[in-house]
PDB file of C-alpha atoms in Angstrom:
ATOM      1  CA  ILE V   1     117.914  86.830  -9.706  1.00 84.00           C
ATOM      2  CA  THR V   2     115.189  88.715  -8.367  1.00 87.00           C
ATOM      3  CA  LEU V   3     114.152  91.599 -10.799  1.00 88.00           C
ATOM      4  CA  PRO V   4     112.934  94.821  -8.438  1.00 88.00           C
ATOM      5  CA  ASP V   5     110.238  95.350 -10.826  1.00 92.00           C
ATOM      6  CA  ALA V   6     108.576  92.857 -12.735  1.00 91.00           C
ATOM      7  CA  GLN V   7     106.949  95.623 -15.260  1.00 92.00           C
ATOM      8  CA  ASP V   8     110.205  97.895 -15.321  1.00 93.00           C
ATOM      9  CA  PHE V   9     110.961  96.809 -18.602  1.00 92.00           C
ATOM     10  CA  ILE V  10     114.449  98.317 -19.471  1.00 93.00           C
ATOM     11  CA  GLY V  11     115.379  97.489 -15.848  1.00 92.00           C
ATOM     12  CA  CYS V  12     114.265  93.166 -16.512  1.00 91.00           C
ATOM     13  CA  VAL V  13     117.127  93.806 -19.575  1.00 91.00           C
ATOM     14  CA  GLU V  14     119.329  95.507 -17.667  1.00 91.00           C
ATOM     15  CA  ARG V  15     118.967  93.105 -15.024  1.00 91.00           C
ATOM     16  CA  MET V  16     118.959  89.781 -17.230  1.00 88.00           C
ATOM     17  CA  ARG V  17     122.001  91.479 -19.619  1.00 89.00           C
ATOM     18  CA  GLY V  18     123.709  91.044 -15.966  1.00 89.00           C
ATOM     19  CA  ILE V  19     123.779  87.496 -16.177  1.00 89.00           C
ATOM     20  CA  GLU V  20     125.295  87.474 -19.315  1.00 89.00           C
ATOM     21  CA  PRO V  21     129.663  86.543 -17.471  1.00 92.00           C
ATOM     22  CA  ASP V  22     127.734  83.283 -15.420  1.00 92.00           C
ATOM     23  CA  VAL V  23     126.324  81.956 -18.719  1.00 91.00           C
ATOM     24  CA  ARG V  24     129.321  81.999 -20.695  1.00 90.00           C
ATOM     25  CA  LYS V  25     131.288  80.597 -17.305  1.00 93.00           C
ATOM     26  CA  TRP V  26     128.935  77.898 -17.716  1.00 93.00           C
ATOM     27  CA  LEU V  27     129.012  77.235 -21.409  1.00 90.00           C
ATOM     28  CA  SER V  28     133.190  77.592 -20.994  1.00 92.00           C
ATOM     29  CA  ARG V  29     133.167  74.288 -19.229  1.00 94.00           C
ATOM     30  CA  GLY V  30     132.290  71.683 -22.359  1.00 91.00           C
ATOM     31  CA  PRO V  31     129.992  70.538 -24.718  1.00 86.00           C
ATOM     32  CA  ASP V  32     128.313  69.129 -22.343  1.00 91.00           C
ATOM     33  CA  PHE V  33     126.822  72.437 -20.678  1.00 93.00           C
ATOM     34  CA  ARG V  34     124.349  73.647 -21.728  1.00 89.00           C
ATOM     35  CA  VAL V  35     122.105  76.714 -21.501  1.00 91.00           C
ATOM     36  CA  VAL V  36     118.583  76.747 -21.244  1.00 92.00           C
ATOM     37  CA  VAL V  37     116.098  79.717 -21.943  1.00 90.00           C
ATOM     38  CA  ASP V  38     112.890  79.155 -20.863  1.00 90.00           C
ATOM     39  CA  PHE V  39     110.244  81.882 -21.383  1.00 86.00           C
ATOM     40  CA  THR V  40     106.837  80.592 -20.217  1.00 84.00           C
ATOM     41  CA  GLY V  41     106.360  82.279 -16.780  1.00 82.00           C
ATOM     42  CA  GLY V  42     106.768  85.493 -16.037  1.00 85.00           C
ATOM     43  CA  THR V  43     105.259  89.504 -16.569  1.00 89.00           C
ATOM     44  CA  LYS V  44     105.219  89.947 -20.495  1.00 89.00           C
ATOM     45  CA  CYS V  45     108.072  92.517 -19.916  1.00 92.00           C
ATOM     46  CA  MET V  46     110.233  89.405 -17.643  1.00 92.00           C
ATOM     47  CA  SER V  47     109.524  87.504 -20.731  1.00 90.00           C
ATOM     48  CA  ALA V  48     110.591  89.657 -23.052  1.00 91.00           C
ATOM     49  CA  ALA V  49     113.572  90.900 -21.703  1.00 90.00           C
ATOM     50  CA  LEU V  50     114.837  87.640 -20.735  1.00 90.00           C
ATOM     51  CA  ALA V  51     114.175  86.636 -24.839  1.00 88.00           C
ATOM     52  CA  LEU V  52     116.490  89.745 -25.946  1.00 88.00           C
ATOM     53  CA  ALA V  53     118.992  89.342 -23.460  1.00 88.00           C
ATOM     54  CA  ALA V  54     119.556  85.997 -24.653  1.00 86.00           C
ATOM     55  CA  ARG V  55     119.967  87.362 -28.588  1.00 83.00           C
ATOM     56  CA  ARG V  56     123.364  86.430 -27.869  1.00 79.00           C
ATOM     57  CA  TRP V  57     124.013  83.764 -26.354  1.00 82.00           C
ATOM     58  CA  PRO V  58     124.863  80.267 -27.604  1.00 83.00           C
ATOM     59  CA  CYS V  59     121.614  78.159 -25.927  1.00 81.00           C
ATOM     60  CA  LEU V  60     118.451  76.430 -25.925  1.00 84.00           C
ATOM     61  CA  CYS V  61     114.990  77.867 -26.551  1.00 84.00           C
ATOM     62  CA  SER V  62     111.880  76.734 -24.344  1.00 87.00           C
ATOM     63  CA  TYR V  63     108.371  77.100 -23.986  1.00 83.00           C
ATOM     64  CA  VAL V  64     105.648  75.625 -22.487  1.00 80.00           C
ATOM     65  CA  GLY V  65     102.423  75.676 -24.171  1.00 76.00           C
ATOM     66  CA  GLY V  66      99.623  73.604 -24.421  1.00 68.00           C
ATOM     67  CA  THR V  67      97.246  71.874 -26.488  1.00 70.00           C
ATOM     68  CA  GLU V  68      93.913  73.630 -24.449  1.00 70.00           C
ATOM     69  CA  ARG V  69      93.483  76.307 -22.225  1.00 68.00           C
ATOM     70  CA  ASN V  70      90.933  77.363 -19.778  1.00 73.00           C
ATOM     71  CA  LYS V  71      88.819  81.302 -20.512  1.00 73.00           C
ATOM     72  CA  GLY V  72      87.816  80.042 -24.071  1.00 68.00           C
ATOM     73  CA  GLY V  73      91.347  79.017 -25.060  1.00 65.00           C
ATOM     74  CA  VAL V  74      92.802  82.678 -24.100  1.00 57.00           C
ATOM     75  CA  GLY V  75      93.291  82.138 -20.549  1.00 66.00           C
ATOM     76  CA  VAL V  76      96.176  79.722 -18.980  1.00 70.00           C
ATOM     77  CA  VAL V  77      96.776  76.021 -20.046  1.00 67.00           C
ATOM     78  CA  VAL V  78      93.840  73.124 -18.560  1.00 73.00           C
ATOM     79  CA  ASP V  79      96.593  69.938 -16.284  1.00 79.00           C
ATOM     80  CA  GLY V  80      97.697  67.934 -18.143  1.00 74.00           C
ATOM     81  CA  LYS V  81      97.045  68.949 -22.020  1.00 69.00           C
ATOM     82  CA  GLU V  82     100.765  70.696 -21.022  1.00 72.00           C
ATOM     83  CA  SER V  83     103.101  70.771 -24.361  1.00 76.00           C
ATOM     84  CA  VAL V  84     107.697  71.787 -24.023  1.00 79.00           C
ATOM     85  CA  TYR V  85     108.423  73.081 -27.193  1.00 76.00           C
ATOM     86  CA  HIS V  86     112.401  73.524 -27.561  1.00 77.00           C
ATOM     87  CA  MET V  87     114.474  74.978 -30.339  1.00 77.00           C
ATOM     88  CA  GLN V  88     117.043  76.740 -31.138  1.00 76.00           C
ATOM     89  CA  ASN V  89     117.671  80.390 -30.366  1.00 73.00           C
ATOM     90  CA  PRO V  90     115.696  81.659 -33.419  1.00 77.00           C
ATOM     91  CA  TRP V  91     119.269  84.693 -33.685  1.00 74.00           C
ATOM     92  CA  ASP V  92     122.095  82.223 -34.435  1.00 73.00           C
ATOM     93  CA  ALA V  93     119.012  79.840 -36.703  1.00 73.00           C
ATOM     94  CA  LEU V  94     118.255  82.785 -38.854  1.00 71.00           C
ATOM     95  CA  GLY V  95     121.536  83.912 -38.785  1.00 81.00           C
ATOM     96  CA  TYR V  96     120.605  87.492 -38.007  1.00 82.00           C
ATOM     97  CA  GLN V  97     123.321  87.714 -34.976  1.00 84.00           C
ATOM     98  CA  THR V  98     125.804  86.094 -37.890  1.00 88.00           C
ATOM     99  CA  ALA V  99     124.612  88.906 -40.426  1.00 89.00           C
ATOM    100  CA  GLU V 100     125.191  92.175 -37.357  1.00 89.00           C
ATOM    101  CA  GLU V 101     128.430  91.241 -35.867  1.00 90.00           C
ATOM    102  CA  SER V 102     129.551  90.294 -39.412  1.00 93.00           C
ATOM    103  CA  ILE V 103     128.419  93.058 -41.294  1.00 92.00           C
ATOM    104  CA  ALA V 104     129.606  95.769 -38.458  1.00 93.00           C
ATOM    105  CA  LEU V 105     132.866  94.368 -39.076  1.00 93.00           C
ATOM    106  CA  PHE V 106     133.161  94.637 -42.317  1.00 93.00           C
ATOM    107  CA  ASN V 107     132.094  98.087 -43.026  1.00 90.00           C
ATOM    108  CA  LYS V 108     135.112  98.393 -40.521  1.00 89.00           C
ATOM    109  CA  ARG V 109     137.074  97.416 -43.289  1.00 90.00           C
ATOM    110  CA  ASP V 110     138.481  94.434 -40.574  1.00 92.00           C
ATOM    111  CA  TYR V 111     138.034  91.007 -43.530  1.00 95.00           C
ATOM    112  CA  GLN V 112     139.560  88.947 -41.992  1.00 95.00           C
ATOM    113  CA  ALA V 113     137.212  88.762 -38.871  1.00 95.00           C
ATOM    114  CA  THR V 114     134.413  89.587 -41.106  1.00 96.00           C
ATOM    115  CA  ILE V 115     135.299  85.564 -42.950  1.00 97.00           C
ATOM    116  CA  ASP V 116     136.075  84.364 -39.255  1.00 96.00           C
ATOM    117  CA  ILE V 117     132.090  85.774 -38.048  1.00 93.00           C
ATOM    118  CA  VAL V 118     130.597  84.228 -40.408  1.00 94.00           C
ATOM    119  CA  ALA V 119     132.274  80.703 -41.235  1.00 94.00           C
ATOM    120  CA  ALA V 120     131.794  80.034 -37.552  1.00 89.00           C
ATOM    121  CA  GLY V 121     128.371  81.295 -37.141  1.00 88.00           C
ATOM    122  CA  LEU V 122     127.030  79.185 -40.890  1.00 90.00           C
ATOM    123  CA  PRO V 123     126.849  76.035 -39.075  1.00 87.00           C
ATOM    124  CA  ASN V 124     124.027  77.641 -37.160  1.00 82.00           C
ATOM    125  CA  VAL V 125     122.018  78.617 -39.561  1.00 85.00           C
ATOM    126  CA  GLU V 126     119.431  76.493 -40.839  1.00 82.00           C
ATOM    127  CA  SER V 127     117.878  79.268 -43.835  1.00 84.00           C
ATOM    128  CA  PRO V 128     119.513  78.589 -47.161  1.00 88.00           C
ATOM    129  CA  LYS V 129     118.682  81.849 -47.974  1.00 87.00           C
ATOM    130  CA  MET V 130     120.243  83.375 -44.989  1.00 88.00           C
ATOM    131  CA  LYS V 131     122.823  80.670 -45.693  1.00 91.00           C
ATOM    132  CA  SER V 132     124.112  81.850 -49.107  1.00 92.00           C
ATOM    133  CA  GLU V 133     123.968  85.412 -48.527  1.00 91.00           C
ATOM    134  CA  LEU V 134     126.224  85.033 -45.483  1.00 93.00           C
ATOM    135  CA  ASN V 135     128.351  82.692 -47.957  1.00 94.00           C
ATOM    136  CA  SER V 136     128.109  85.398 -50.101  1.00 94.00           C
ATOM    137  CA  LEU V 137     128.958  88.044 -47.724  1.00 95.00           C
ATOM    138  CA  LYS V 138     132.329  86.137 -47.102  1.00 96.00           C
ATOM    139  CA  LEU V 139     133.418  86.034 -50.528  1.00 96.00           C
ATOM    140  CA  LEU V 140     132.606  89.872 -50.868  1.00 96.00           C
ATOM    141  CA  ALA V 141     135.086  89.299 -47.950  1.00 97.00           C
ATOM    142  CA  GLU V 142     137.308  87.561 -49.461  1.00 97.00           C
ATOM    143  CA  GLY V 143     137.896  89.202 -52.503  1.00 97.00           C
ATOM    144  CA  TYR V 144     138.524  92.455 -50.353  1.00 97.00           C
ATOM    145  CA  LEU V 145     141.579  90.972 -47.918  1.00 97.00           C
ATOM    146  CA  SER V 146     142.929  88.923 -51.243  1.00 97.00           C
ATOM    147  CA  TRP V 147     143.091  93.152 -52.626  1.00 97.00           C
ATOM    148  CA  ASP V 148     144.440  94.496 -49.739  1.00 95.00           C
ATOM    149  CA  LEU V 149     147.424  91.943 -49.479  1.00 95.00           C
ATOM    150  CA  PHE V 150     147.658  93.168 -53.520  1.00 95.00           C
ATOM    151  CA  ASP V 151     146.640  89.496 -54.383  1.00 96.00           C
ATOM    152  CA  HIS V 152     144.825  91.735 -57.467  1.00 97.00           C
ATOM    153  CA  ALA V 153     143.930  88.250 -59.348  1.00 96.00           C
ATOM    154  CA  LYS V 154     142.031  86.639 -56.372  1.00 97.00           C
ATOM    155  CA  ALA V 155     140.717  89.797 -55.344  1.00 97.00           C
ATOM    156  CA  GLU V 156     139.102  89.780 -59.210  1.00 97.00           C
ATOM    157  CA  GLN V 157     138.306  86.366 -59.085  1.00 97.00           C
ATOM    158  CA  LYS V 158     136.440  86.631 -56.002  1.00 97.00           C
ATOM    159  CA  LEU V 159     134.458  90.026 -57.166  1.00 97.00           C
ATOM    160  CA  LYS V 160     133.273  88.748 -60.091  1.00 96.00           C
ATOM    161  CA  GLN V 161     131.412  85.213 -58.295  1.00 96.00           C
ATOM    162  CA  VAL V 162     129.897  88.224 -55.998  1.00 94.00           C
ATOM    163  CA  GLU V 163     128.976  90.479 -59.232  1.00 93.00           C
ATOM    164  CA  LYS V 164     127.084  87.435 -60.573  1.00 93.00           C
ATOM    165  CA  ASN V 165     125.737  86.412 -57.680  1.00 90.00           C
ATOM    166  CA  ILE V 166     124.571  90.409 -56.643  1.00 90.00           C
ATOM    167  CA  ASN V 167     121.156  89.267 -55.499  1.00 89.00           C
ATOM    168  CA  ASN V 168     122.039  86.813 -52.998  1.00 89.00           C
ATOM    169  CA  LEU V 169     123.040  89.765 -50.897  1.00 88.00           C
ATOM    170  CA  CYS V 170     120.109  91.803 -51.619  1.00 81.00           C
ATOM    171  CA  GLN V 171     118.731  91.119 -48.148  1.00 79.00           C
ATOM    172  CA  LEU V 172     122.107  91.837 -46.303  1.00 85.00           C
ATOM    173  CA  ALA V 173     122.540  95.419 -48.388  1.00 85.00           C
ATOM    174  CA  GLY V 174     118.961  96.529 -47.780  1.00 81.00           C
ATOM    175  CA  ASP V 175     118.345  99.382 -49.754  1.00 81.00           C
ATOM    176  CA  ARG V 176     122.091 100.141 -50.555  1.00 86.00           C
ATOM    177  CA  GLN V 177     122.438  97.073 -52.589  1.00 85.00           C
ATOM    178  CA  GLN V 178     122.503  98.833 -55.574  1.00 89.00           C
ATOM    179  CA  ASP V 179     125.102 100.739 -54.707  1.00 91.00           C
ATOM    180  CA  LEU V 180     127.268  98.217 -54.003  1.00 91.00           C
ATOM    181  CA  LYS V 181     126.237  96.032 -56.975  1.00 92.00           C
ATOM    182  CA  LEU V 182     127.654  99.635 -58.617  1.00 94.00           C
ATOM    183  CA  LEU V 183     130.546 100.319 -56.251  1.00 94.00           C
ATOM    184  CA  ILE V 184     131.853  96.303 -57.356  1.00 95.00           C
ATOM    185  CA  GLU V 185     131.555  96.937 -60.732  1.00 95.00           C
ATOM    186  CA  LYS V 186     133.915 100.051 -60.425  1.00 96.00           C
ATOM    187  CA  HIS V 187     136.387  97.921 -58.283  1.00 97.00           C
ATOM    188  CA  LEU V 188     136.609  95.133 -60.960  1.00 97.00           C
ATOM    189  CA  ASP V 189     136.986  97.620 -63.646  1.00 96.00           C
ATOM    190  CA  PHE V 190     139.821  99.422 -61.637  1.00 96.00           C
ATOM    191  CA  LEU V 191     141.247  95.486 -60.982  1.00 97.00           C
ATOM    192  CA  ARG V 192     141.337  94.760 -64.729  1.00 95.00           C
ATOM    193  CA  LYS V 193     143.874  96.656 -64.907  1.00 95.00           C
ATOM    194  CA  PHE V 194     146.253  94.465 -62.890  1.00 94.00           C
ATOM    195  CA  GLY V 195     145.743  91.461 -65.696  1.00 90.00           C
ATOM    196  CA  SER V 196     149.257  93.593 -66.971  1.00 86.00           C
ATOM    197  CA  PRO V 197     152.485  93.099 -66.052  1.00 84.00           C
ATOM    198  CA  GLU V 198     152.486  96.770 -67.003  1.00 85.00           C
ATOM    199  CA  TRP V 199     152.564  98.568 -63.758  1.00 88.00           C
ATOM    200  CA  GLY V 200     151.968 102.664 -63.893  1.00 92.00           C
ATOM    201  CA  ARG V 201     149.705 105.243 -61.946  1.00 94.00           C
ATOM    202  CA  HIS V 202     147.342 103.015 -61.256  1.00 96.00           C
ATOM    203  CA  THR V 203     149.931 100.228 -59.004  1.00 96.00           C
ATOM    204  CA  VAL V 204     150.638 104.828 -57.300  1.00 96.00           C
ATOM    205  CA  VAL V 205     146.902 105.167 -56.719  1.00 97.00           C
ATOM    206  CA  ASP V 206     146.476 101.447 -55.439  1.00 97.00           C
ATOM    207  CA  LEU V 207     149.599 102.040 -52.807  1.00 97.00           C
ATOM    208  CA  CYS V 208     147.572 104.699 -51.817  1.00 97.00           C
ATOM    209  CA  ALA V 209     144.686 103.731 -51.322  1.00 96.00           C
ATOM    210  CA  ASN V 210     145.716 100.322 -49.246  1.00 96.00           C
ATOM    211  CA  ALA V 211     147.901 102.932 -47.083  1.00 96.00           C
ATOM    212  CA  GLN V 212     144.245 104.642 -46.287  1.00 95.00           C
ATOM    213  CA  ARG V 213     142.752 101.681 -45.143  1.00 92.00           C
ATOM    214  CA  CYS V 214     145.226 100.851 -42.680  1.00 92.00           C
ATOM    215  CA  ALA V 215     145.729 104.485 -41.180  1.00 92.00           C
ATOM    216  CA  ASP V 216     141.991 104.065 -40.805  1.00 89.00           C
ATOM    217  CA  ARG V 217     142.614 100.480 -38.858  1.00 88.00           C
ATOM    218  CA  GLY V 218     145.347 102.230 -36.830  1.00 89.00           C
ATOM    219  CA  ARG V 219     147.552 100.334 -38.770  1.00 90.00           C
ATOM    220  CA  TYR V 220     149.850 103.411 -38.790  1.00 90.00           C
ATOM    221  CA  ASP V 221     153.378 101.233 -39.542  1.00 89.00           C
ATOM    222  CA  ASP V 222     151.899  99.598 -42.498  1.00 91.00           C
ATOM    223  CA  GLY V 223     150.241 102.258 -43.902  1.00 93.00           C
ATOM    224  CA  VAL V 224     153.525 104.114 -43.947  1.00 91.00           C
ATOM    225  CA  ALA V 225     154.958 101.565 -45.501  1.00 91.00           C
ATOM    226  CA  ARG V 226     153.082 101.300 -48.203  1.00 94.00           C
ATOM    227  CA  ILE V 227     153.116 105.437 -49.036  1.00 94.00           C
ATOM    228  CA  TYR V 228     157.500 104.367 -48.815  1.00 92.00           C
ATOM    229  CA  ARG V 229     156.550 102.330 -52.221  1.00 94.00           C
ATOM    230  CA  ALA V 230     154.409 104.879 -53.442  1.00 96.00           C
ATOM    231  CA  ILE V 231     157.053 107.453 -53.188  1.00 95.00           C
ATOM    232  CA  GLU V 232     159.537 105.291 -54.818  1.00 95.00           C
ATOM    233  CA  ALA V 233     156.984 104.239 -57.718  1.00 96.00           C
ATOM    234  CA  ILE V 234     156.667 107.797 -58.583  1.00 96.00           C
ATOM    235  CA  ALA V 235     160.282 108.530 -58.970  1.00 96.00           C
ATOM    236  CA  GLN V 236     160.457 104.873 -61.318  1.00 96.00           C
ATOM    237  CA  LEU V 237     157.757 106.260 -63.366  1.00 96.00           C
ATOM    238  CA  ARG V 238     158.929 109.543 -63.632  1.00 96.00           C
ATOM    239  CA  LEU V 239     162.107 107.720 -64.593  1.00 95.00           C
ATOM    240  CA  ARG V 240     160.790 105.339 -66.503  1.00 94.00           C
ATOM    241  CA  ASP V 241     158.461 107.351 -68.859  1.00 94.00           C
ATOM    242  CA  HIS V 242     160.300 110.771 -69.021  1.00 94.00           C
ATOM    243  CA  HIS V 243     163.718 109.908 -69.075  1.00 95.00           C
ATOM    244  CA  ASN V 244     163.674 105.570 -70.052  1.00 94.00           C
ATOM    245  CA  ILE V 245     165.420 104.664 -67.062  1.00 93.00           C
ATOM    246  CA  ASP V 246     165.296 101.514 -65.438  1.00 92.00           C
ATOM    247  CA  THR V 247     166.450 102.087 -61.865  1.00 90.00           C
ATOM    248  CA  THR V 248     166.404  98.138 -61.399  1.00 88.00           C
ATOM    249  CA  LYS V 249     169.484  97.879 -63.713  1.00 89.00           C
ATOM    250  CA  THR V 250     170.542 101.516 -64.736  1.00 92.00           C
ATOM    251  CA  PRO V 251     173.572 102.527 -67.203  1.00 91.00           C
ATOM    252  CA  LEU V 252     175.865 104.298 -65.303  1.00 90.00           C
ATOM    253  CA  ASP V 253     176.652 106.104 -69.084  1.00 89.00           C
ATOM    254  CA  ARG V 254     172.931 107.427 -68.448  1.00 90.00           C
ATOM    255  CA  VAL V 255     173.779 109.059 -64.848  1.00 91.00           C
ATOM    256  CA  PRO V 256     174.922 112.550 -65.682  1.00 91.00           C
ATOM    257  CA  ASP V 257     178.037 114.510 -63.232  1.00 89.00           C
ATOM    258  CA  PRO V 258     178.384 114.424 -60.646  1.00 89.00           C
ATOM    259  CA  LEU V 259     176.473 111.354 -59.475  1.00 91.00           C
ATOM    260  CA  HIS V 260     178.609 108.934 -61.710  1.00 90.00           C
ATOM    261  CA  SER V 261     181.639 110.449 -60.627  1.00 89.00           C
ATOM    262  CA  LYS V 262     179.459 109.475 -57.468  1.00 91.00           C
ATOM    263  CA  TRP V 263     178.243 106.501 -57.902  1.00 91.00           C
ATOM    264  CA  LYS V 264     181.213 104.753 -60.205  1.00 90.00           C
ATOM    265  CA  SER V 265     182.576 102.346 -57.032  1.00 91.00           C
ATOM    266  CA  ARG V 266     178.073 101.366 -56.849  1.00 90.00           C
ATOM    267  CA  VAL V 267     178.632  99.079 -60.751  1.00 91.00           C
ATOM    268  CA  ARG V 268     178.316  96.037 -61.022  1.00 88.00           C
ATOM    269  CA  ASP V 269     178.131  94.381 -63.493  1.00 85.00           C
ATOM    270  CA  GLY V 270     178.119  97.979 -65.565  1.00 84.00           C
ATOM    271  CA  LEU V 271     174.791  98.645 -64.028  1.00 91.00           C
ATOM    272  CA  LEU V 272     173.453 100.928 -60.743  1.00 91.00           C
ATOM    273  CA  ARG V 273     170.548  99.129 -58.418  1.00 89.00           C
ATOM    274  CA  LEU V 274     169.522 102.330 -57.600  1.00 91.00           C
ATOM    275  CA  SER V 275     167.279 103.515 -54.194  1.00 90.00           C
ATOM    276  CA  LEU V 276     164.299 105.953 -53.479  1.00 91.00           C
ATOM    277  CA  GLN V 277     166.507 108.351 -52.683  1.00 91.00           C
ATOM    278  CA  ASP V 278     168.617 107.346 -55.539  1.00 93.00           C
ATOM    279  CA  ASP V 279     166.366 107.849 -57.364  1.00 95.00           C
ATOM    280  CA  TYR V 280     165.596 111.719 -56.965  1.00 94.00           C
ATOM    281  CA  GLN V 281     168.603 112.735 -57.005  1.00 94.00           C
ATOM    282  CA  LEU V 282     169.052 110.941 -60.773  1.00 95.00           C
ATOM    283  CA  LEU V 283     165.904 113.380 -61.341  1.00 96.00           C
ATOM    284  CA  GLU V 284     167.340 116.159 -59.666  1.00 94.00           C
ATOM    285  CA  SER V 285     170.636 116.216 -62.061  1.00 94.00           C
ATOM    286  CA  LEU V 286     168.528 115.005 -64.915  1.00 94.00           C
ATOM    287  CA  GLY V 287     166.491 118.346 -64.726  1.00 93.00           C
ATOM    288  CA  ASP V 288     162.917 117.426 -63.506  1.00 95.00           C
ATOM    289  CA  GLU V 289     160.668 118.979 -61.462  1.00 95.00           C
ATOM    290  CA  LEU V 290     159.594 116.182 -59.535  1.00 95.00           C
ATOM    291  CA  ALA V 291     162.871 115.638 -58.433  1.00 94.00           C
ATOM    292  CA  GLN V 292     161.785 120.057 -56.678  1.00 94.00           C
ATOM    293  CA  ARG V 293     158.379 118.889 -55.627  1.00 94.00           C
ATOM    294  CA  PHE V 294     160.096 116.404 -53.342  1.00 93.00           C
ATOM    295  CA  ARG V 295     162.457 118.716 -52.051  1.00 92.00           C
ATOM    296  CA  ASP V 296     160.177 121.219 -51.414  1.00 90.00           C
ATOM    297  CA  LEU V 297     158.069 118.545 -48.991  1.00 90.00           C
ATOM    298  CA  SER V 298     160.896 118.032 -46.501  1.00 88.00           C
ATOM    299  CA  LEU V 299     161.348 114.107 -48.658  1.00 89.00           C
ATOM    300  CA  SER V 300     165.252 114.630 -49.158  1.00 85.00           C
ATOM    301  CA  GLY V 301     168.150 114.472 -46.532  1.00 75.00           C
ATOM    302  CA  GLU V 302     168.937 112.132 -43.286  1.00 74.00           C
ATOM    303  CA  LYS V 303     166.206 114.485 -41.272  1.00 76.00           C
ATOM    304  CA  SER V 304     163.622 113.449 -43.536  1.00 81.00           C
ATOM    305  CA  LEU V 305     160.073 112.152 -43.071  1.00 81.00           C
ATOM    306  CA  LEU V 306     161.525 108.613 -45.150  1.00 82.00           C
ATOM    307  CA  GLU V 307     164.503 108.663 -43.111  1.00 79.00           C
ATOM    308  CA  THR V 308     163.071 108.349 -39.595  1.00 77.00           C
ATOM    309  CA  ARG V 309     160.702 105.997 -41.316  1.00 78.00           C
ATOM    310  CA  ASN V 310     163.768 104.390 -42.540  1.00 75.00           C
ATOM    311  CA  GLN V 311     165.215 103.760 -38.663  1.00 75.00           C
ATOM    312  CA  SER V 312     162.010 102.778 -37.751  1.00 74.00           C
ATOM    313  CA  PHE V 313     160.987  99.347 -35.670  1.00 76.00           C
ATOM    314  CA  LEU V 314     159.413  97.727 -38.256  1.00 72.00           C
ATOM    315  CA  ALA V 315     162.355  99.514 -41.237  1.00 68.00           C
ATOM    316  CA  HIS V 316     164.890  98.398 -39.713  1.00 65.00           C
TER     317      HIS V 316
END
């Protein structure tokens, strides 16, 4: 390519970035095809622009230096004294590119993509310190991914490992290292609540927070599924803690009329299994104020939002 103005730094960067599709196409031909970026010649603007443009390319960098220069050592290399230096792209070797991309994805709560980016970039990183930092970031993303998938035990295990080696994240976290440390401690305290089989308010909080993260990523159907489960769990907790009723195996004699007569035909082995709407109907028959709140929010009946969810593509 020809640069219209070799002194226009911005223009040089813009034009050189334009060849990236050609670079990618060349590399796609297979492992025998390589890209060498030689920034020896040209103006300083051109060399700097090429280095910037090549930052994201899988490439080998090349520079022609020498052991002897004219003009008292500050001029050009003396003929016959040239040396060609080849080196890995420093942005890959130092792990900066992998760090930038993975942190951006982590901050968007895309934990699987974070893990994939780090795993792909690690083989190119030469710095042992940066390898440790990226491995810790990967471990952090694995912990939060496990939490997103409701594997609380695995999430706790991963975050404990990160907490133990928190100094490995000092460079990537920058001046927010202390904030990250406190956040992990707070999250571990919450995750420990899932060590007991007894579920409670923390279960509902977890479902709602998970739904919010789904919404933040534009996964609204997944978020609605979690909210639906949270609404059901609220009723189940209320019935368990305030009325001593287990909705998975409810004796018919615990159900007041008129529901007693209405549900009699559904009894199996002397017990009832109640759905979400059943739970709130039972709360209403027991005079629980939660049922009225459920009704006030227009969540009951055939035209409710919950029924719309039931008729959605993913639900049924």
